[in-house]
mmCIF file of C-alpha atoms (C1' of nucleotides) in Angstrom:
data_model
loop_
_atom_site.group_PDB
_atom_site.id
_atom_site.type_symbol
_atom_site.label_atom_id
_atom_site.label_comp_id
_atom_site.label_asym_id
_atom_site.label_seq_id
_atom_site.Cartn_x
_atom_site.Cartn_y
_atom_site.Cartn_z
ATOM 1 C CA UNK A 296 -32.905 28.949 56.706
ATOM 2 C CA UNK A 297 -36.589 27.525 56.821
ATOM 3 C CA UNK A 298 -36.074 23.582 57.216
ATOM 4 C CA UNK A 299 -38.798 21.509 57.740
ATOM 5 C CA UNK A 300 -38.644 22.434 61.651
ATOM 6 C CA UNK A 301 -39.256 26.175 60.722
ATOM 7 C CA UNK A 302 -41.855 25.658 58.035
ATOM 8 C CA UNK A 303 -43.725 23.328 59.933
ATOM 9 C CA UNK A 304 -44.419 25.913 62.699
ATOM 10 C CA UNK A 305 -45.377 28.032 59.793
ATOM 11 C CA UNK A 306 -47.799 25.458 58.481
ATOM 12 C CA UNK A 307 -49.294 24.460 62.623
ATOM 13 C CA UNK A 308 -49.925 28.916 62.447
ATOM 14 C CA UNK A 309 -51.091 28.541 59.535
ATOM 15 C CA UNK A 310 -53.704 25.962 59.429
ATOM 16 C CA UNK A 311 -56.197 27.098 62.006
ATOM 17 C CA UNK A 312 -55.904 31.209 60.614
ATOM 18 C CA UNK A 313 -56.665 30.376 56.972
ATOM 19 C CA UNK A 314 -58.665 27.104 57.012
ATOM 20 C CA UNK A 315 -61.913 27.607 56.084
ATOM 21 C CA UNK A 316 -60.924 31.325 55.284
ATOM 22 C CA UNK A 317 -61.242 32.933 51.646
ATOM 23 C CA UNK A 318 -58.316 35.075 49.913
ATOM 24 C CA UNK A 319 -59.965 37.790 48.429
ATOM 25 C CA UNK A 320 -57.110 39.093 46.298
ATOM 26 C CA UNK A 321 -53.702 37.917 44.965
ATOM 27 C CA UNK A 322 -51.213 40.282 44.153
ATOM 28 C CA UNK A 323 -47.716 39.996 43.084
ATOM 29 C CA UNK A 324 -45.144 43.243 43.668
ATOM 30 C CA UNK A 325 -42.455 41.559 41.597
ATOM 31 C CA UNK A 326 -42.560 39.970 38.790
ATOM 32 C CA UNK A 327 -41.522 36.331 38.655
ATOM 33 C CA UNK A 328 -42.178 35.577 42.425
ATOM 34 C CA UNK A 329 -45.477 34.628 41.860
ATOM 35 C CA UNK A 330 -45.925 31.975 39.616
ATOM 36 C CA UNK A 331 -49.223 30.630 37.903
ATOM 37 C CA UNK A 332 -48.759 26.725 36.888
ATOM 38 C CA UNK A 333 -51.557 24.359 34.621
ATOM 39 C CA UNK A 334 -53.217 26.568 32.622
ATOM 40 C CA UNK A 335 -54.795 28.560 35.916
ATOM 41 C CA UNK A 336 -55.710 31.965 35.952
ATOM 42 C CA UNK A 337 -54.545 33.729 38.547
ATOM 43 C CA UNK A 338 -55.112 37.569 37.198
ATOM 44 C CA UNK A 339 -57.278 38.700 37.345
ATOM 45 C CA UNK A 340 -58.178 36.243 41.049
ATOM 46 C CA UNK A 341 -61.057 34.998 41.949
ATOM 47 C CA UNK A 342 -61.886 34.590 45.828
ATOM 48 C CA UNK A 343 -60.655 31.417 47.006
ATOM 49 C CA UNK A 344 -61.141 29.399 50.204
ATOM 50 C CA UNK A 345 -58.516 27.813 51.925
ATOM 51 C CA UNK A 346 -59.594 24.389 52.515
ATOM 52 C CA UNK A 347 -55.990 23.035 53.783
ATOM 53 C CA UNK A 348 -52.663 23.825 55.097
ATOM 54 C CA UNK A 349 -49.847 21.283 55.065
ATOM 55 C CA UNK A 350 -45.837 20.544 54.665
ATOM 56 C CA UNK A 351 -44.062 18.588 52.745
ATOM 57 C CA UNK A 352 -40.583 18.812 53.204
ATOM 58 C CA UNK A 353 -39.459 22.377 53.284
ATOM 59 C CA UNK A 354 -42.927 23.214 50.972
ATOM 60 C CA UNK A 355 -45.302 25.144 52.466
ATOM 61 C CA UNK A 356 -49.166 23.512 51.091
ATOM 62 C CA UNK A 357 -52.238 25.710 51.046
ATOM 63 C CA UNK A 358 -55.072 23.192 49.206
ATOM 64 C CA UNK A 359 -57.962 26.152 47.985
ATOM 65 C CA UNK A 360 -61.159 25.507 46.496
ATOM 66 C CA UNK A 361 -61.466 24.593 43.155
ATOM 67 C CA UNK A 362 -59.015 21.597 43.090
ATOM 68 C CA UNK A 363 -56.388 24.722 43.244
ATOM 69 C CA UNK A 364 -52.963 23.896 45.170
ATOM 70 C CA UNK A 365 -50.597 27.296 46.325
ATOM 71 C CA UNK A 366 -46.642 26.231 47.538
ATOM 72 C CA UNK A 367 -44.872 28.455 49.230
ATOM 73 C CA UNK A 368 -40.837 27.574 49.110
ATOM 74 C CA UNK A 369 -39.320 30.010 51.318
ATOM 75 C CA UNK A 370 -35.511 28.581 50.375
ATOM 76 C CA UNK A 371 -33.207 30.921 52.371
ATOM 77 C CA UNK A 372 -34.493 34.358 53.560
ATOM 78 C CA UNK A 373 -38.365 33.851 52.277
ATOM 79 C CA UNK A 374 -41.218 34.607 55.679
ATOM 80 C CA UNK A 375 -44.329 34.685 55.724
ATOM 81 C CA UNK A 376 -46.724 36.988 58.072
ATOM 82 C CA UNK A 377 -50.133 37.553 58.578
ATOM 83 C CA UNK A 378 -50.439 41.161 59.495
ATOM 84 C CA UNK A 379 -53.184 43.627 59.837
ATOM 85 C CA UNK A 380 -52.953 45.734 56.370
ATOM 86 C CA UNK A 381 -52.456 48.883 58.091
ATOM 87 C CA UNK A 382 -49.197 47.764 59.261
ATOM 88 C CA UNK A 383 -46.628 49.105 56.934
ATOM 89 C CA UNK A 384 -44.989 46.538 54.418
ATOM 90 C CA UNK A 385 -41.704 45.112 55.176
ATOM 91 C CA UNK A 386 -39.299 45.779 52.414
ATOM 92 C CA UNK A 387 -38.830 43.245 49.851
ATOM 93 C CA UNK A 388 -42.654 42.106 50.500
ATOM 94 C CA UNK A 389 -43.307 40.350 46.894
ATOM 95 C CA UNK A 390 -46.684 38.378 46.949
ATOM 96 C CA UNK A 391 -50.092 39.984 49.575
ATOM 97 C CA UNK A 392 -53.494 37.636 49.940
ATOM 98 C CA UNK A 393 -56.273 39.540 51.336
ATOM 99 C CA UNK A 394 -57.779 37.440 53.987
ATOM 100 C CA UNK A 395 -61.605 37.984 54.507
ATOM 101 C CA UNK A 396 -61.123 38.325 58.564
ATOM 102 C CA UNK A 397 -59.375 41.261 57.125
ATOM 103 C CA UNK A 398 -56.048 40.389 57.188
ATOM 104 C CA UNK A 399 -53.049 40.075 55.191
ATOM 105 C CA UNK A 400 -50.778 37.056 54.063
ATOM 106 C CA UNK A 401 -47.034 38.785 53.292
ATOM 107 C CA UNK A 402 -44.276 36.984 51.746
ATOM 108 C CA UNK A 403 -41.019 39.002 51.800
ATOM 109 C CA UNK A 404 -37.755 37.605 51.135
ATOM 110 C CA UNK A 405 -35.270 39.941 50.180
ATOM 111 C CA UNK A 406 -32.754 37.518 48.247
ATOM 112 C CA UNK A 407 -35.804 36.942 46.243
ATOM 113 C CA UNK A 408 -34.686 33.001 46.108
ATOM 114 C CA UNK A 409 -38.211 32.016 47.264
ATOM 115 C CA UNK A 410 -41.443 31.491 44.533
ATOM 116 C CA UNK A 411 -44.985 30.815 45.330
ATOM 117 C CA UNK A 412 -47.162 29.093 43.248
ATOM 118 C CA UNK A 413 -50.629 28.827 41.928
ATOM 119 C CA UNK A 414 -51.680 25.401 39.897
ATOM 120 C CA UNK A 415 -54.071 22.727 40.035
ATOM 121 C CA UNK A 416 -53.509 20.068 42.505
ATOM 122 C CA UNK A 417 -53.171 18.061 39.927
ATOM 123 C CA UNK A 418 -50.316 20.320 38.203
ATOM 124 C CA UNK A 419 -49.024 21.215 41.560
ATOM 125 C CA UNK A 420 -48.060 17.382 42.518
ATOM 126 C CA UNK A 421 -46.488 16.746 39.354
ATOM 127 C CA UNK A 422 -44.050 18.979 40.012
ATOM 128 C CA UNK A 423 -40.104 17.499 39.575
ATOM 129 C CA UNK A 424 -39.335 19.162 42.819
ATOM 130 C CA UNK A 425 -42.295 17.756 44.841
ATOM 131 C CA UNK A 426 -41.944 14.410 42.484
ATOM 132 C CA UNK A 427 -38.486 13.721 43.621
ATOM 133 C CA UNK A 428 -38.760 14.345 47.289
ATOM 134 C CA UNK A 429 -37.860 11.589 49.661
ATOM 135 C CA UNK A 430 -39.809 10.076 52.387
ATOM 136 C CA UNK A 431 -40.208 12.685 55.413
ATOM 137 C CA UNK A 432 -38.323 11.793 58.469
ATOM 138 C CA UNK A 433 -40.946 10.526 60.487
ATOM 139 C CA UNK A 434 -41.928 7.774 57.979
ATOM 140 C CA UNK A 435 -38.543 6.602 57.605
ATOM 141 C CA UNK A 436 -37.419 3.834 59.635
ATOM 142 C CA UNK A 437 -34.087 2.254 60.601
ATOM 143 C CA UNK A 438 -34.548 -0.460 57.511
ATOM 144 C CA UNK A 439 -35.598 2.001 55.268
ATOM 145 C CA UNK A 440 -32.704 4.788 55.760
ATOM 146 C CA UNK A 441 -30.154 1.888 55.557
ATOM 147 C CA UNK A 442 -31.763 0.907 52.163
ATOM 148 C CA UNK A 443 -31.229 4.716 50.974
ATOM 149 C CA UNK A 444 -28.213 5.168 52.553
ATOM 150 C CA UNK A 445 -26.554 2.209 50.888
ATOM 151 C CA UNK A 446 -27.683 3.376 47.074
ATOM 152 C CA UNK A 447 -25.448 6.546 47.754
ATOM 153 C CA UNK A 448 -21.608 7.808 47.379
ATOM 154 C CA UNK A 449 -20.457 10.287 49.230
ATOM 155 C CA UNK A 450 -20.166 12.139 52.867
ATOM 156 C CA UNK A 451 -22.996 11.179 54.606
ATOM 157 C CA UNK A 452 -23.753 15.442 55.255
ATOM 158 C CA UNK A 453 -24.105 15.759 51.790
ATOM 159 C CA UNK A 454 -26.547 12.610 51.444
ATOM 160 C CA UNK A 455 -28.377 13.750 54.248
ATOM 161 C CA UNK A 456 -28.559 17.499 52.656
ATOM 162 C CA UNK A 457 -30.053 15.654 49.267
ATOM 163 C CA UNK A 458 -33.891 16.545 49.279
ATOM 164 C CA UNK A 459 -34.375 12.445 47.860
ATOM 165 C CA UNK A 460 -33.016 11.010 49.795
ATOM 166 C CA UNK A 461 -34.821 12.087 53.184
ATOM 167 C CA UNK A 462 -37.069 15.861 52.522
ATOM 168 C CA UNK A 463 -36.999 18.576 55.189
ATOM 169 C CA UNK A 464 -33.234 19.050 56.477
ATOM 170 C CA UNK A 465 -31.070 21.844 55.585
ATOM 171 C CA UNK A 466 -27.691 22.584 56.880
ATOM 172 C CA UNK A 467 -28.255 23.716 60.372
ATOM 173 C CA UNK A 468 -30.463 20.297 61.383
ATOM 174 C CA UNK A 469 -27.834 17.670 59.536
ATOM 175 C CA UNK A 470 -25.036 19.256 61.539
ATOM 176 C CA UNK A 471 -26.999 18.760 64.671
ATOM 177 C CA UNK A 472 -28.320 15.111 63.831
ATOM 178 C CA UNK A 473 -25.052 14.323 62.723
ATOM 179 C CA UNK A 474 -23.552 15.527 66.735
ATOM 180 C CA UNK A 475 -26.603 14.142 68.215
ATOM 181 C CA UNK A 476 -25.534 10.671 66.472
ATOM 182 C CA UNK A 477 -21.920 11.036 66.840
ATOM 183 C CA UNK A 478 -21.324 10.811 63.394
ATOM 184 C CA UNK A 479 -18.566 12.462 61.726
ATOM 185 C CA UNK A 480 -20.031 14.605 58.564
ATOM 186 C CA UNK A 481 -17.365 12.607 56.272
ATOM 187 C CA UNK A 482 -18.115 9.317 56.455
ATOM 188 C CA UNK A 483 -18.995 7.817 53.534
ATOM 189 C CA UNK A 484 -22.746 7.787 53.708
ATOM 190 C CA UNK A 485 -22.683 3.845 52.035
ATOM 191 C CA UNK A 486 -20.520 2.274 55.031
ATOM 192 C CA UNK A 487 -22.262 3.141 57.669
ATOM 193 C CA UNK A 488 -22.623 0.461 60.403
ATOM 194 C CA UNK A 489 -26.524 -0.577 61.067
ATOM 195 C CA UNK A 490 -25.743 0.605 64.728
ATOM 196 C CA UNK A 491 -24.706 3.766 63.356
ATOM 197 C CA UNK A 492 -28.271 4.113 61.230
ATOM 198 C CA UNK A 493 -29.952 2.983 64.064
ATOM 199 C CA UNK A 494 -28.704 5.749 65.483
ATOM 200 C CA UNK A 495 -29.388 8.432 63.094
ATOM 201 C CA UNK A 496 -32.754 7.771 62.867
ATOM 202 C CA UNK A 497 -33.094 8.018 66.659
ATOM 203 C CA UNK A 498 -31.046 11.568 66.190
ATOM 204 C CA UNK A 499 -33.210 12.713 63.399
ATOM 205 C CA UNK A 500 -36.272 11.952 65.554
ATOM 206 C CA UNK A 501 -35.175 14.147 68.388
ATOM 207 C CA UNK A 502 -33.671 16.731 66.875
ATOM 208 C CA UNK A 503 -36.628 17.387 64.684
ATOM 209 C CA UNK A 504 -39.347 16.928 67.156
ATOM 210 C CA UNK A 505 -37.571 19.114 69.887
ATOM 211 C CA UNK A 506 -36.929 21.355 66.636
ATOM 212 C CA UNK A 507 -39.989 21.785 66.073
ATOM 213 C CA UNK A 508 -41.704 21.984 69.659
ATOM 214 C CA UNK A 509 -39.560 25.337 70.222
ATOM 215 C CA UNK A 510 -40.463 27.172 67.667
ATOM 216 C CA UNK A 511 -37.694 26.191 65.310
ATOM 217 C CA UNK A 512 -34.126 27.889 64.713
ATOM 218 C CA UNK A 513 -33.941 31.739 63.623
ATOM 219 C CA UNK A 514 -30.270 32.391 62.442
ATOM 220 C CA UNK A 515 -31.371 35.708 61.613
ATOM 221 C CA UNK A 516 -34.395 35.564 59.120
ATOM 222 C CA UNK A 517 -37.004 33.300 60.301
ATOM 223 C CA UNK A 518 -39.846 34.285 61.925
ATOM 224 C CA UNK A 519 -43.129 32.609 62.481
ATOM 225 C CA UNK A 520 -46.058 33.942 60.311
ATOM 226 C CA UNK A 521 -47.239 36.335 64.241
ATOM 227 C CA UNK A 522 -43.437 37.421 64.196
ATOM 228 C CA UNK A 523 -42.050 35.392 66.756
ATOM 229 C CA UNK A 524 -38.360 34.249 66.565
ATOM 230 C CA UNK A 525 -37.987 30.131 66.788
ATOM 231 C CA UNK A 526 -36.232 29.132 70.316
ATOM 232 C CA UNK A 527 -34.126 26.170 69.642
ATOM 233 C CA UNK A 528 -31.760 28.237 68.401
ATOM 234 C CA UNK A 529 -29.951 28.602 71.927
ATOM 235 C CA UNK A 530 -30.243 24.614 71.693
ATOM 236 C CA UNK A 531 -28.040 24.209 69.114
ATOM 237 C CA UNK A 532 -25.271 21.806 70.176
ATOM 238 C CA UNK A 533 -22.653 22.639 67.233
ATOM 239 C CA UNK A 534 -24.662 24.914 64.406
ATOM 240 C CA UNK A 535 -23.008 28.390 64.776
ATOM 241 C CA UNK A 536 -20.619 27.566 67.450
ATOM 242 C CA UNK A 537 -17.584 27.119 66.049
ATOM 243 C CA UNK A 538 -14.654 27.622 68.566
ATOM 244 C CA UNK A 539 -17.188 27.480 71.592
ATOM 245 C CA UNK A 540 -16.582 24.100 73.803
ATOM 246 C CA UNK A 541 -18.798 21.545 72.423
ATOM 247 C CA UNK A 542 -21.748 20.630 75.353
ATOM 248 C CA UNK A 543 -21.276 17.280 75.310
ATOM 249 C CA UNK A 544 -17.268 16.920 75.885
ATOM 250 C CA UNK A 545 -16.075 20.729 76.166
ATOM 251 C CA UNK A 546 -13.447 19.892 72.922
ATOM 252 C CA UNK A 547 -13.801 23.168 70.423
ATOM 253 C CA UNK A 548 -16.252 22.856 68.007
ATOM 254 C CA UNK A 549 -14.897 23.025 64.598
ATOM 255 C CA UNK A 550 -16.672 24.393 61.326
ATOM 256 C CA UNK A 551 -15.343 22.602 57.789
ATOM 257 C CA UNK A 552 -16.453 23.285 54.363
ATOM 258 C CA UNK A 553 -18.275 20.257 53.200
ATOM 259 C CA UNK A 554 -19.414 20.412 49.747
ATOM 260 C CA UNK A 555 -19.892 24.251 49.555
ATOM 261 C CA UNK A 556 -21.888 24.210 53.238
ATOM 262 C CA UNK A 557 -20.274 25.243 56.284
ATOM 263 C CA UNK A 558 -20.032 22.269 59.034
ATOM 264 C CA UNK A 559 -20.157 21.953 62.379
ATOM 265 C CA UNK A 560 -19.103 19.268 64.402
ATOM 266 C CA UNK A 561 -17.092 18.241 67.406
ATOM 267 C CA UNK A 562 -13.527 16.128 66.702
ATOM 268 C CA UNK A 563 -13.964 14.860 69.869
ATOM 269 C CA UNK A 564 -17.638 12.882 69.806
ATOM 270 C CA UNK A 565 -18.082 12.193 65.894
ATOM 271 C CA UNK A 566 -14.775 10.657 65.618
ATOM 272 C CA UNK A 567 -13.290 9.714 62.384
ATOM 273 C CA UNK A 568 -12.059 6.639 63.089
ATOM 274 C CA UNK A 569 -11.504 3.745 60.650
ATOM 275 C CA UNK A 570 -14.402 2.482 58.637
ATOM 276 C CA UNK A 571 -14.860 -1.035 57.789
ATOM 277 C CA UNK A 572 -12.880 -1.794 54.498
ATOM 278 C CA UNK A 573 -14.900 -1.789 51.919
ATOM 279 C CA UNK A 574 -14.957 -5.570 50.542
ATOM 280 C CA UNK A 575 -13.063 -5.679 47.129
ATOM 281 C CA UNK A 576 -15.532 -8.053 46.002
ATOM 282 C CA UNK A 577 -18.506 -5.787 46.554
ATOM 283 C CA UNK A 578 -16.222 -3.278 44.181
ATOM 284 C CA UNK A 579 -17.943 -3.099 40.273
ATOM 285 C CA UNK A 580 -16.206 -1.133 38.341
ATOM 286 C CA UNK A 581 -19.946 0.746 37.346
ATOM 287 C CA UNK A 582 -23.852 0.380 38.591
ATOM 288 C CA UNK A 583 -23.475 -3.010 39.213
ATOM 289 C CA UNK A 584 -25.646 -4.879 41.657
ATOM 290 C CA UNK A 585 -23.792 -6.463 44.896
ATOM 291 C "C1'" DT B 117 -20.012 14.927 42.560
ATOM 292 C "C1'" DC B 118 -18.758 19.480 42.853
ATOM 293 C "C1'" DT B 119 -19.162 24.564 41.526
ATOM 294 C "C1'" DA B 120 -21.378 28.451 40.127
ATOM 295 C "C1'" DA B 121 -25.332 30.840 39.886
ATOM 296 C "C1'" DC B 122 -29.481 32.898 41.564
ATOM 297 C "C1'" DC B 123 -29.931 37.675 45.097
ATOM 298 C "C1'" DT B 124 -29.513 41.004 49.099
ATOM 299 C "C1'" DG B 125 -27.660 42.310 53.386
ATOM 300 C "C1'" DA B 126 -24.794 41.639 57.369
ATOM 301 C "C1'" DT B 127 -20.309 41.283 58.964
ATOM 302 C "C1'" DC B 128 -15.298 40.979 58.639
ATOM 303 C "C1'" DG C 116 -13.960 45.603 49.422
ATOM 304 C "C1'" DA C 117 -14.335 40.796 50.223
ATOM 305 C "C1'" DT C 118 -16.714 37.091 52.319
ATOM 306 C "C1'" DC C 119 -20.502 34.663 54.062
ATOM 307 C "C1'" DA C 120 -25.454 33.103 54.616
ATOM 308 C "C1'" DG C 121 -30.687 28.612 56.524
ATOM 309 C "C1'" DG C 122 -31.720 26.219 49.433
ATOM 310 C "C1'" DT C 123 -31.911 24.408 44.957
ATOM 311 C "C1'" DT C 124 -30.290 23.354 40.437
ATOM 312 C "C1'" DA C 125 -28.005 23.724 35.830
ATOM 313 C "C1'" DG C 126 -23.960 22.671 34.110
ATOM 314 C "C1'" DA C 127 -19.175 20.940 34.035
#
DNA sequence: TCTAACCTGATC
DNA sequence: GATCAGGTTAGA
């Protein structure tokens, strides 16, 4: 659920809450969800000031003092609140930081999918995960995507859905990038016209940044860390609409499985149409160079 | 490159 | 009771 839209509204709440703050205490209410990385000792915890907050990608960053890094992957039902500590604990709340304004950090996530962790900065940014992340959508330009884009087999939804090749987007902003553009989710991501990437890039920077300025999307889950449900949501031009008439042309909008994801699109503006052959030539039979 | 797996809960 | 869900990844 939390794409970079969602957990960069977490991260803007965030920052001006915790920076400068100290977390008392550290406690983890289920074993495994919080997770101590390079050699640090996080039990018994040692107050800690927050000295950053930050994204990258769909990683939540807290920088603390000490040259200590936390991350906070929410993957698909994780939240985070910051709640006074009288108010009862949501089910399923795994990991509490005591705040010293007297206030509580939750992370719940009942499918249990999400993990924070404790390292060194150093540690932390060696991570594969964080290591193999591509370029985040607002650094990427036109020349850049096409570059990527060309490397890679496959439907361009998939590509797009591949955390290296571009970090931040999940399955509900890809569908609506891939409307905005008028890009049907199946074509191949490696013939793509430079019109077309032109295009996505423009589609990607709108749809994120409006993303983002309402609050982000809440299918059911998400909630910013003061509770409030993200408002772009009733934006949505094709994610979760299947069957309703699409905004743009009125044609039905149709939902696909696309490798294992439900997808949205409209027939009627991302057309399938005929793709420039591929040149036989430009054909090696494996890795070669063109 | 695709599927199954990791989990719980909502909905069909 | 079966199916589906915003993410990631190990394995085929």
């Amino acid at each position: 659920m939390p794409e970079l839209p969602e957990v960069e509204n977490v991260a803007r709440e965030l920052r001006p809450a915790l920076c400068g703050r100290r977390l008392l205490a550290l406690d983890c209410h289920f074993p495994g969800v919080l997770i101590a990385g390079g050699g640090v000792e996080i039990d018994p915890w040692r107050p800690r000031r927050v000295v950053a907050v930050h994204r990258r990608g769909k990683l939540l960053l807290l920088d603390l003092e000490g040259d200590l890094g936390m991350s906070v992957h929410l993957r698909m039902t994780g939240r985070l609140s910051l709640e006074d500590p009288s108010t009862p604990r949501r089910p399923h709340t795994h990991v509490t930081a005591a705040v010293d304004d007297g206030r509580e950090l939750r992370f719940v996530d009942p499918r249990r999918f999400g993990r924070v962790e404790v390292a060194t900065r150093q540690h932390r940014a060696g991570t594969p995960f964080l290591r193999s992340l591509g370029p985040e959508p607002q650094d990427l330009d036109a020349d850049a995507l096409a570059a990527r884009l060309a490397a890679r087999r496959g439907p361009v939804k998939s590509v797009l859905l591949d955390q290296r090749l571009v970090a931040g987007l999940g399955n509900i902003y890809v569908d609506e990038i891939l409307h905005r553009a008028g890009l049907h989710p199946r074509l191949e991501a490696d013939r793509l016209l430079a019109p077309e990437i032109v295009g996505l890039v423009e589609a990607m920077r709108a749809v994120l940044d409006e993303a983002i300025e309402s609050g982000g999307s809440t299918i059911r889950d998400y909630r910013s860390p003061d509770g409030r449900a993200g408002e772009f949501t009733a934006r949505h031009r094709v994610f979760g609409r299947a069957g309703e008439p699409c905004l743009v042309c009125g044609t039905p909008v149709r939902k696909v499985r696309l490798s294992g994801r439900g997808t949205h699109f409209c027939p009627q503006c991302q057309p399938r149409r005929r793709r420039r052959p591929r040149r036989r030539t430009a054909r090696r039979p494996r890795g070669g160079t063109p």
